[in-house]
CSV table of C-alpha atoms in Angstrom, one decimal:
chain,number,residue,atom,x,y,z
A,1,UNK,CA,1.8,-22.6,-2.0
A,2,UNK,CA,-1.6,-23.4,-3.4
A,3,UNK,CA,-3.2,-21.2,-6.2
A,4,UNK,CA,-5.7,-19.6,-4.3
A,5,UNK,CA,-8.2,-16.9,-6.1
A,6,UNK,CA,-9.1,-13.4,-4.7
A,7,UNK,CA,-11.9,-10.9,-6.5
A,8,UNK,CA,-10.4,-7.7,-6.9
A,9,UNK,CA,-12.4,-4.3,-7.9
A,10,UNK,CA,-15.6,-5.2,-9.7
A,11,UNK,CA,-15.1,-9.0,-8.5
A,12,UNK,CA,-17.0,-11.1,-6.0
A,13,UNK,CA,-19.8,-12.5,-8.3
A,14,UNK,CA,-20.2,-15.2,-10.8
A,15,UNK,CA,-17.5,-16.2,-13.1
A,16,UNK,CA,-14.0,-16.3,-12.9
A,17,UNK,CA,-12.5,-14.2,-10.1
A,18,UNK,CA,-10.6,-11.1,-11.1
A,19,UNK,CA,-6.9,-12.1,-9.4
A,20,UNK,CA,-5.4,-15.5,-8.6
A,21,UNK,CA,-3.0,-15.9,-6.1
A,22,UNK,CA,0.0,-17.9,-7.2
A,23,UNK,CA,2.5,-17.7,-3.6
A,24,UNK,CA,3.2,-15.3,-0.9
A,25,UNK,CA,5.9,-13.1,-1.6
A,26,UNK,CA,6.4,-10.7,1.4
A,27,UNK,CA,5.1,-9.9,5.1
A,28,UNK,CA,4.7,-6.9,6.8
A,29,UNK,CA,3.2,-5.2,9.7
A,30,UNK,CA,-0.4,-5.1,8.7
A,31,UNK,CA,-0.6,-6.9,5.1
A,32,UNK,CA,0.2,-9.7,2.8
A,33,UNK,CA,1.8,-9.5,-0.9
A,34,UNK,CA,0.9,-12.1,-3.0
A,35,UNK,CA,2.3,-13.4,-6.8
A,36,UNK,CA,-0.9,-13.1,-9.0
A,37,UNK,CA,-1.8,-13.1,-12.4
A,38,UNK,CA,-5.0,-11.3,-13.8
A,39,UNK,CA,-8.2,-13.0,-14.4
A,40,UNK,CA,-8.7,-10.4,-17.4
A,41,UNK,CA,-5.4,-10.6,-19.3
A,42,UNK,CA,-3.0,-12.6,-17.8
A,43,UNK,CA,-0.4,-10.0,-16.4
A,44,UNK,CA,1.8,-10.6,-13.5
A,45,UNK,CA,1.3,-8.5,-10.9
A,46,UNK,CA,1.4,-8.4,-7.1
A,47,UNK,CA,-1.5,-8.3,-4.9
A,48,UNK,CA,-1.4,-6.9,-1.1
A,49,UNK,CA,-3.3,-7.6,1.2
A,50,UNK,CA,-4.7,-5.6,4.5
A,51,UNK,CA,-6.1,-6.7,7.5
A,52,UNK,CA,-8.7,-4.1,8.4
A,53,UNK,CA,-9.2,-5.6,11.7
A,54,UNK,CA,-7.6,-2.6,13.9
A,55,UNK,CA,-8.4,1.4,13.1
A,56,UNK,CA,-4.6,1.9,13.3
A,57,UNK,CA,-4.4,-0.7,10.2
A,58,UNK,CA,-7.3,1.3,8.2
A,59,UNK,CA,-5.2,5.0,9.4
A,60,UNK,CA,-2.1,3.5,7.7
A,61,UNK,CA,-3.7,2.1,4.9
A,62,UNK,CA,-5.3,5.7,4.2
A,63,UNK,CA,-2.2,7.3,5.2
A,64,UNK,CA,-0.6,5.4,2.1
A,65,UNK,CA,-3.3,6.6,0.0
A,66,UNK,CA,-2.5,10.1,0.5
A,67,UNK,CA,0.8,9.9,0.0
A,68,UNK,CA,0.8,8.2,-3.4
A,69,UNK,CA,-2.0,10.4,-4.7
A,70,UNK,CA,0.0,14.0,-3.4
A,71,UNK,CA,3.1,12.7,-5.3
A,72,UNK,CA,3.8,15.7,-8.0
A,73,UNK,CA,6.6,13.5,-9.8
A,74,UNK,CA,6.8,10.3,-10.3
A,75,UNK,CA,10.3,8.6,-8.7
A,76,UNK,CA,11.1,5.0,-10.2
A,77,UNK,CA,11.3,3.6,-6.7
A,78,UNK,CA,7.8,4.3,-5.4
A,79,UNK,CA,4.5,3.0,-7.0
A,80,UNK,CA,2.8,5.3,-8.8
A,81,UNK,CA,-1.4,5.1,-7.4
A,82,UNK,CA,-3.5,4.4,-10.4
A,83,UNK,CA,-7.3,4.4,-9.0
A,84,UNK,CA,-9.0,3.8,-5.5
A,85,UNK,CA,-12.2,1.8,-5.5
A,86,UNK,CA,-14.4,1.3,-2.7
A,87,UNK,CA,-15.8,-2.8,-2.3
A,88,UNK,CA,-18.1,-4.5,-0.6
A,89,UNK,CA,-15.9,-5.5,1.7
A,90,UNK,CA,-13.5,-2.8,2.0
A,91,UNK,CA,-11.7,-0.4,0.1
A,92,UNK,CA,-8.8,-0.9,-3.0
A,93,UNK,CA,-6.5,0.4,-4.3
A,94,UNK,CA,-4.4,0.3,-7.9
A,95,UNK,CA,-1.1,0.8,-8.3
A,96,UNK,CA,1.9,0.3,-11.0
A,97,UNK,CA,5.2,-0.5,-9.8
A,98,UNK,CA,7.9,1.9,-9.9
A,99,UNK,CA,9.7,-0.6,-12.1
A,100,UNK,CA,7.1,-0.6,-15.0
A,101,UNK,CA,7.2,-4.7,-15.0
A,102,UNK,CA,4.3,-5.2,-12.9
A,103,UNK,CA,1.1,-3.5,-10.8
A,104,UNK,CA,0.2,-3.7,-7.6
A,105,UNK,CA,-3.1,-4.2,-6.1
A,106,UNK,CA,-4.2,-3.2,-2.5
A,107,UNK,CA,-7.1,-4.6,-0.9
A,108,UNK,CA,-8.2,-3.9,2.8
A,109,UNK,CA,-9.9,-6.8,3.5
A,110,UNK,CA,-13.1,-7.3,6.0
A,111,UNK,CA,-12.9,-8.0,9.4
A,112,UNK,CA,-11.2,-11.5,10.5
A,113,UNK,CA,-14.8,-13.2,10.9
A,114,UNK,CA,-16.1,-12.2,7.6
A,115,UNK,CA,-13.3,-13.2,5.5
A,116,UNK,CA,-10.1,-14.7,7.0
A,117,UNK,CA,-6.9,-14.1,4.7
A,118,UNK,CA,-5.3,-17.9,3.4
């Protein structure tokens, strides 16, 4: 799969974009993970992905939220939510991997006709 690029929190204007997309790496119901490396300092991470084209999509996605954020201790196999930010085009959210090796990204993308996913 092509590189593609994808602005994370704080992206979207000039310059370089803030993720790039190196290949797909999973599917699931309502999202995408991607292989990406940051635009600030060249760590591996993952990127997800979610269509926000259905309120049931945006209710999981939320749903997720909560759950990582009411976590009182950490458990190595469930990513630990780092910081939530709220885009132009949706809302993301940080997170590190349970393994330590990598972070995750989640990004709740805009509707299919403003911005359709690669």
């Amino acid at each position: 799969m092509a590189a593609a690029a994808a602005a994370g929190p704080g992206g979207g204007g000039g310059g370089a974009p803030r993720y790039s997309l190196l290949a797909e790496i999973g599917r699931g119901a309502y999202g995408v993970v991607y292989e990406a490396v940051s635009g600030r300092n060249g760590a591996r991470l993952a990127v997800k992905r979610i269509r926000c084209d259905a309120p049931e999509n945006v209710e999981l996605a939320l749903a997720e939220f909560w759950a990582l954020t009411s976590l009182r201790r950490q458990h190595p196999n469930v990513v630990r939510f780092e910081e939530c930010v709220l885009q132009r085009h949706g809302l993301g959210q940080r997170m590190s991997h349970g393994n330590k090796r990598s972070q995750l990204y989640l990004r709740l993308t805009p509707p299919p006709w403003a911005a359709p996913l690669p």
